[in-house]
């Protein structure tokens, strides 16, 4: 049994806690978290995404299909059972809590690491056993060598990038507060704060945000963050905005001191402890964060910048495609030139991804990757969220297909692109599936729809080609994308099922940027995905209403070696040729010589 | 000012009521209502669908676009203002109530004529003025010559038609009650009661139901209805089912007597007075009616019967098409033969609809129309819900287009079909639009989708062809249809917007029957709609899940005179030919001679 688990249980007994709930979350409901928050790994040894439920005798880790094999290995002899979520007979974490909780028992969890809605559900689980919840950071109490909270310089995003001053954004949010009758407004979602204040940081890998809470009033605001991360310039910038800088952890006391007011917040995006800290005299107005809706509608400056970012990004990925297409010699072995570019003798999922990152770094204004690159060769690509590791880093060969899903953070915006590259001979079936994925992506990009539609109303444009053949892909077709912020952003999305939270099914608005990424995954064989980002824009206004359409932002060839033109509709072929013509126009100025020749061929017009 | 309005106000003053709310609804939230419930017409003279809000000095009728012209005429000098719902600046009825309500005022309405959710909203409106609601039938108090409540013989639908005994249905509902932990269950929705007990009546035009409430317990049940409508046979049938027959109006007392129990009901489908009558010790479980979900999934007997009903119905409508196509001679005048068939000299919207009804009556097992026939010539068809009246009964000419939307109630099920008939020369635009409507209907009928989808997930299959050209139709694409019950049935529907009530966006289930009825409406010029009913069924099961598809139930040609094959995709043409081939196979046995020759031609294979 792992020593950390033994110590945690000792602590649980000392504190009178019967069951301990440990999610892999930070205090801001962020998708990715910093080292400080890797409590699950500390206790269990498991390095993926999962949630721990620890009782005094039994303990379990809840994780999904992406991590079954890895978790089984990493949990080995840890004393923690693996719960394969979604498999038949596997309980939900909350039901498992009920199983472990004795009558009148105590359920412990760090109330900062669960959102208020989740916290209330844990409360209900405890209530069922006539027990109670204890909001405490039990892991912190035993984790002596815990990494410090992330700290990085906070910097101002200039208006030539943001397109709207923080003053103006604050005024818009304050007018929403007035409409809702709210004197106070708490925002704890990091990308919402970064957007609102036109500030960026580097506290979370791939997300240029900084740990903070924001408490807004009509006349001023309080930013709770690490003061050491703010230099003279950002401090006076904040002062100019009427924003007082306070210590990060002070937010709970500040919230607790408020009386007899109205507070706008989103319970699904604010942590349990913070909401619980509010005095009973405070009236909570639980509404979706106004910043999330406003942020998702990119302004003209952002859109113009994003187009530039996508050309840069397209150039980098296209160079990578060229590299991959020429990495192997006639003898089937990796060329001398390719070795030099890679800086190593082996072309593997990881060395390839690293080379792609270097190509992105050559682009002006590139800051970092926008998420961990999915670099997956052959059967590995059948796992939609696969990421190579030192333990599993497959070598690429001049056969089959290679999938690379990657993106960059640029001053001009955030990118996210997937291309599947044909590395050598592929089967009939592979070519048919590659073509279907391409058709689906192009058809959704060609959709036209009435304003008021949510993504569910148009998802069929992408799915039809799969469903007609009894195929499907088990992930959303599209997600919103931030501007130099999170690569996954609410509320716009494209999927075929309506989700309970309305902020996951936002009405599609002109100025939204989202992905269009159908795929197909054949277990043990291969995976194909083609992803472009699209901009939602107005197409036409007439007596029927306002019609919207998409424009492709991503500028990079789709590998024609995977395409079987004969099974495409005429209109699909038109769309493909049209797209490739635009790609060539936009990125060819950055290519020369053999690369340019190749690009010309890679974007050639095809016909039946 | 109308005398009835004056008397109502006198009564309001006597009773201390400041504002009176009068909807056009019965006690069961039925879509169509009997004569007893035409209180709006009695007070205002308005014969369409609308809601009255009467203050002591001001009064208004709220109605929608279908009735603007008619209402303006009928309200003339009634002292009642016309509120054109949806027009800019026109208030909602509830806001208008707030406008008329004085502080501490009293809002009166018949609590049986509003569902509980609506009643609670009226309560909130009164609360805002620190006033109160008074549940009373004020119109009834002054309507001395009020028609009696509808009364008709209640009869048993044999199991060869229903496919499942009432015993079995009751057992299924009782098991749902147990799952919900409900000791009692109130059903007041008339088609739900008729379905559950395999009983039918004739209390509402076009809907073969009977006025009743049902109170279920595990061991027995109480049916509150007019005992005079039950003969020896139905009484002993009810006794056999453990159902006690009680007087219709007794339900409120019966509900009020319950104590300390759990009651399953759907507040959106149960009237306000009945829910208010429950003692405070009764715990209400507000859930969608289980009967509504079960009823929407047709069993094998019902499906087999429905197929028969649709052949009969298709034969009748096809005969009508043949008649229309041959009603005019070379001279452009109505033929002698057509006059004989019509029984009148003029072919008008009404005489045509009457002839169609006679053709349906010739079919074995036909009971009545399933709704008021929409028989609309030329520009009249641009109003999707147009119904001709004695005052506006347009004559058909051998030019332009004629739209007929009609349906029948048969022992073998309920039908609903729309065909648009080309009566003579039409324009390019008319032909293009006719073709688009046909494409949309066929494509939705050809959809294939994963089980779990709601109609919104596939509506794009129909809308795409319109939206791509900046066109739209402002109504749902499809609604569920009952079995010898209401022509509009929850929860399955096909539309592009998600509605708030989940029972309006039901998951599409195998066994569902629904309409597929895209259209296009050009104001002042013409309207086109083509409507088939479809059966949802399983297409394939594989590792991705269960795929569903539709099968066309409606068997009647689509007028090829309106089709421009050159603007259709190859696949659309295949679908059209396939459908017409099936239509010919199914209904040709019922035709002979010239009619058969014509049918052969009307269902011929077309190509580019």
mmCIF file of C-alpha atoms in Angstrom, chain A residues 433 443 446-454 456-461 463-464 466-473 496-498 520-522 540 542 544 547 569-571, chain B residues 433 443 446-454 456-461 463-464 466-473 496-498 520-522 540 542 544 547 569-571:
data_model
loop_
_atom_site.group_PDB
_atom_site.id
_atom_site.type_symbol
_atom_site.label_atom_id
_atom_site.label_comp_id
_atom_site.label_asym_id
_atom_site.label_seq_id
_atom_site.Cartn_x
_atom_site.Cartn_y
_atom_site.Cartn_z
ATOM 1 C CA UNK A 433 -13.015 6.621 -43.957
ATOM 2 C CA UNK A 443 -20.086 20.037 -45.104
ATOM 3 C CA UNK A 446 -20.478 24.933 -45.503
ATOM 4 C CA UNK A 447 -23.554 24.972 -43.241
ATOM 5 C CA UNK A 448 -25.894 27.944 -43.384
ATOM 6 C CA UNK A 449 -28.419 28.436 -40.623
ATOM 7 C CA UNK A 450 -30.814 30.856 -38.992
ATOM 8 C CA UNK A 451 -29.557 32.949 -36.133
ATOM 9 C CA UNK A 452 -30.902 31.377 -32.959
ATOM 10 C CA UNK A 453 -29.628 27.903 -33.774
ATOM 11 C CA UNK A 454 -27.496 26.027 -31.289
ATOM 12 C CA UNK A 456 -27.204 20.664 -32.102
ATOM 13 C CA UNK A 457 -29.396 22.168 -34.848
ATOM 14 C CA UNK A 458 -26.632 21.772 -37.451
ATOM 15 C CA UNK A 459 -24.499 18.876 -36.230
ATOM 16 C CA UNK A 460 -26.278 16.620 -38.722
ATOM 17 C CA UNK A 461 -24.372 18.399 -41.501
ATOM 18 C CA UNK A 463 -22.713 13.370 -38.884
ATOM 19 C CA UNK A 464 -24.939 12.460 -41.815
ATOM 20 C CA UNK A 466 -21.159 8.713 -40.993
ATOM 21 C CA UNK A 467 -24.623 7.784 -39.794
ATOM 22 C CA UNK A 468 -25.731 6.824 -43.291
ATOM 23 C CA UNK A 469 -23.025 4.115 -43.194
ATOM 24 C CA UNK A 470 -23.668 3.060 -39.600
ATOM 25 C CA UNK A 471 -20.554 4.864 -38.340
ATOM 26 C CA UNK A 472 -20.105 7.477 -35.623
ATOM 27 C CA UNK A 473 -17.484 9.296 -33.609
ATOM 28 C CA UNK A 496 -25.780 16.041 -31.507
ATOM 29 C CA UNK A 497 -27.000 15.751 -27.938
ATOM 30 C CA UNK A 498 -28.327 18.657 -25.888
ATOM 31 C CA UNK A 520 -13.347 8.083 -37.091
ATOM 32 C CA UNK A 521 -11.602 5.631 -34.798
ATOM 33 C CA UNK A 522 -11.136 1.932 -35.521
ATOM 34 C CA UNK A 540 -27.649 37.161 -45.357
ATOM 35 C CA UNK A 542 -33.939 38.851 -45.327
ATOM 36 C CA UNK A 544 -36.964 35.089 -42.899
ATOM 37 C CA UNK A 547 -28.709 33.615 -41.812
ATOM 38 C CA UNK A 569 -20.624 14.232 -54.057
ATOM 39 C CA UNK A 570 -19.919 16.923 -56.638
ATOM 40 C CA UNK A 571 -20.568 19.605 -54.050
ATOM 41 C CA UNK B 433 -39.955 26.006 -54.393
ATOM 42 C CA UNK B 443 -34.309 13.877 -47.161
ATOM 43 C CA UNK B 446 -34.209 9.277 -45.459
ATOM 44 C CA UNK B 447 -32.419 10.384 -42.263
ATOM 45 C CA UNK B 448 -30.528 7.814 -40.242
ATOM 46 C CA UNK B 449 -29.487 8.634 -36.716
ATOM 47 C CA UNK B 450 -28.252 7.253 -33.445
ATOM 48 C CA UNK B 451 -30.786 6.306 -30.824
ATOM 49 C CA UNK B 452 -30.808 9.108 -28.258
ATOM 50 C CA UNK B 453 -31.297 11.878 -30.802
ATOM 51 C CA UNK B 454 -34.115 14.352 -30.396
ATOM 52 C CA UNK B 456 -33.538 18.948 -33.242
ATOM 53 C CA UNK B 457 -30.522 16.720 -33.978
ATOM 54 C CA UNK B 458 -31.867 15.823 -37.425
ATOM 55 C CA UNK B 459 -34.041 18.767 -38.448
ATOM 56 C CA UNK B 460 -31.177 20.055 -40.597
ATOM 57 C CA UNK B 461 -31.847 17.173 -43.002
ATOM 58 C CA UNK B 463 -34.028 22.648 -43.496
ATOM 59 C CA UNK B 464 -30.679 22.565 -45.298
ATOM 60 C CA UNK B 466 -34.084 25.988 -47.664
ATOM 61 C CA UNK B 467 -31.394 27.600 -45.555
ATOM 62 C CA UNK B 468 -28.813 27.237 -48.301
ATOM 63 C CA UNK B 469 -31.046 29.513 -50.407
ATOM 64 C CA UNK B 470 -31.924 31.925 -47.604
ATOM 65 C CA UNK B 471 -35.417 30.461 -47.222
ATOM 66 C CA UNK B 472 -37.224 29.076 -44.204
ATOM 67 C CA UNK B 473 -40.595 27.926 -42.968
ATOM 68 C CA UNK B 496 -34.656 23.282 -35.123
ATOM 69 C CA UNK B 497 -35.072 25.027 -31.795
ATOM 70 C CA UNK B 498 -35.024 23.264 -28.426
ATOM 71 C CA UNK B 520 -42.744 27.321 -48.059
ATOM 72 C CA UNK B 521 -45.080 30.290 -47.873
ATOM 73 C CA UNK B 522 -44.868 33.359 -50.082
ATOM 74 C CA UNK B 540 -28.935 -1.280 -37.579
ATOM 75 C CA UNK B 542 -23.465 -2.248 -34.214
ATOM 76 C CA UNK B 544 -21.437 2.428 -32.379
ATOM 77 C CA UNK B 547 -29.180 3.462 -35.579
ATOM 78 C CA UNK B 569 -29.457 15.855 -56.475
ATOM 79 C CA UNK B 570 -29.234 12.318 -57.859
ATOM 80 C CA UNK B 571 -29.986 10.911 -54.434
#
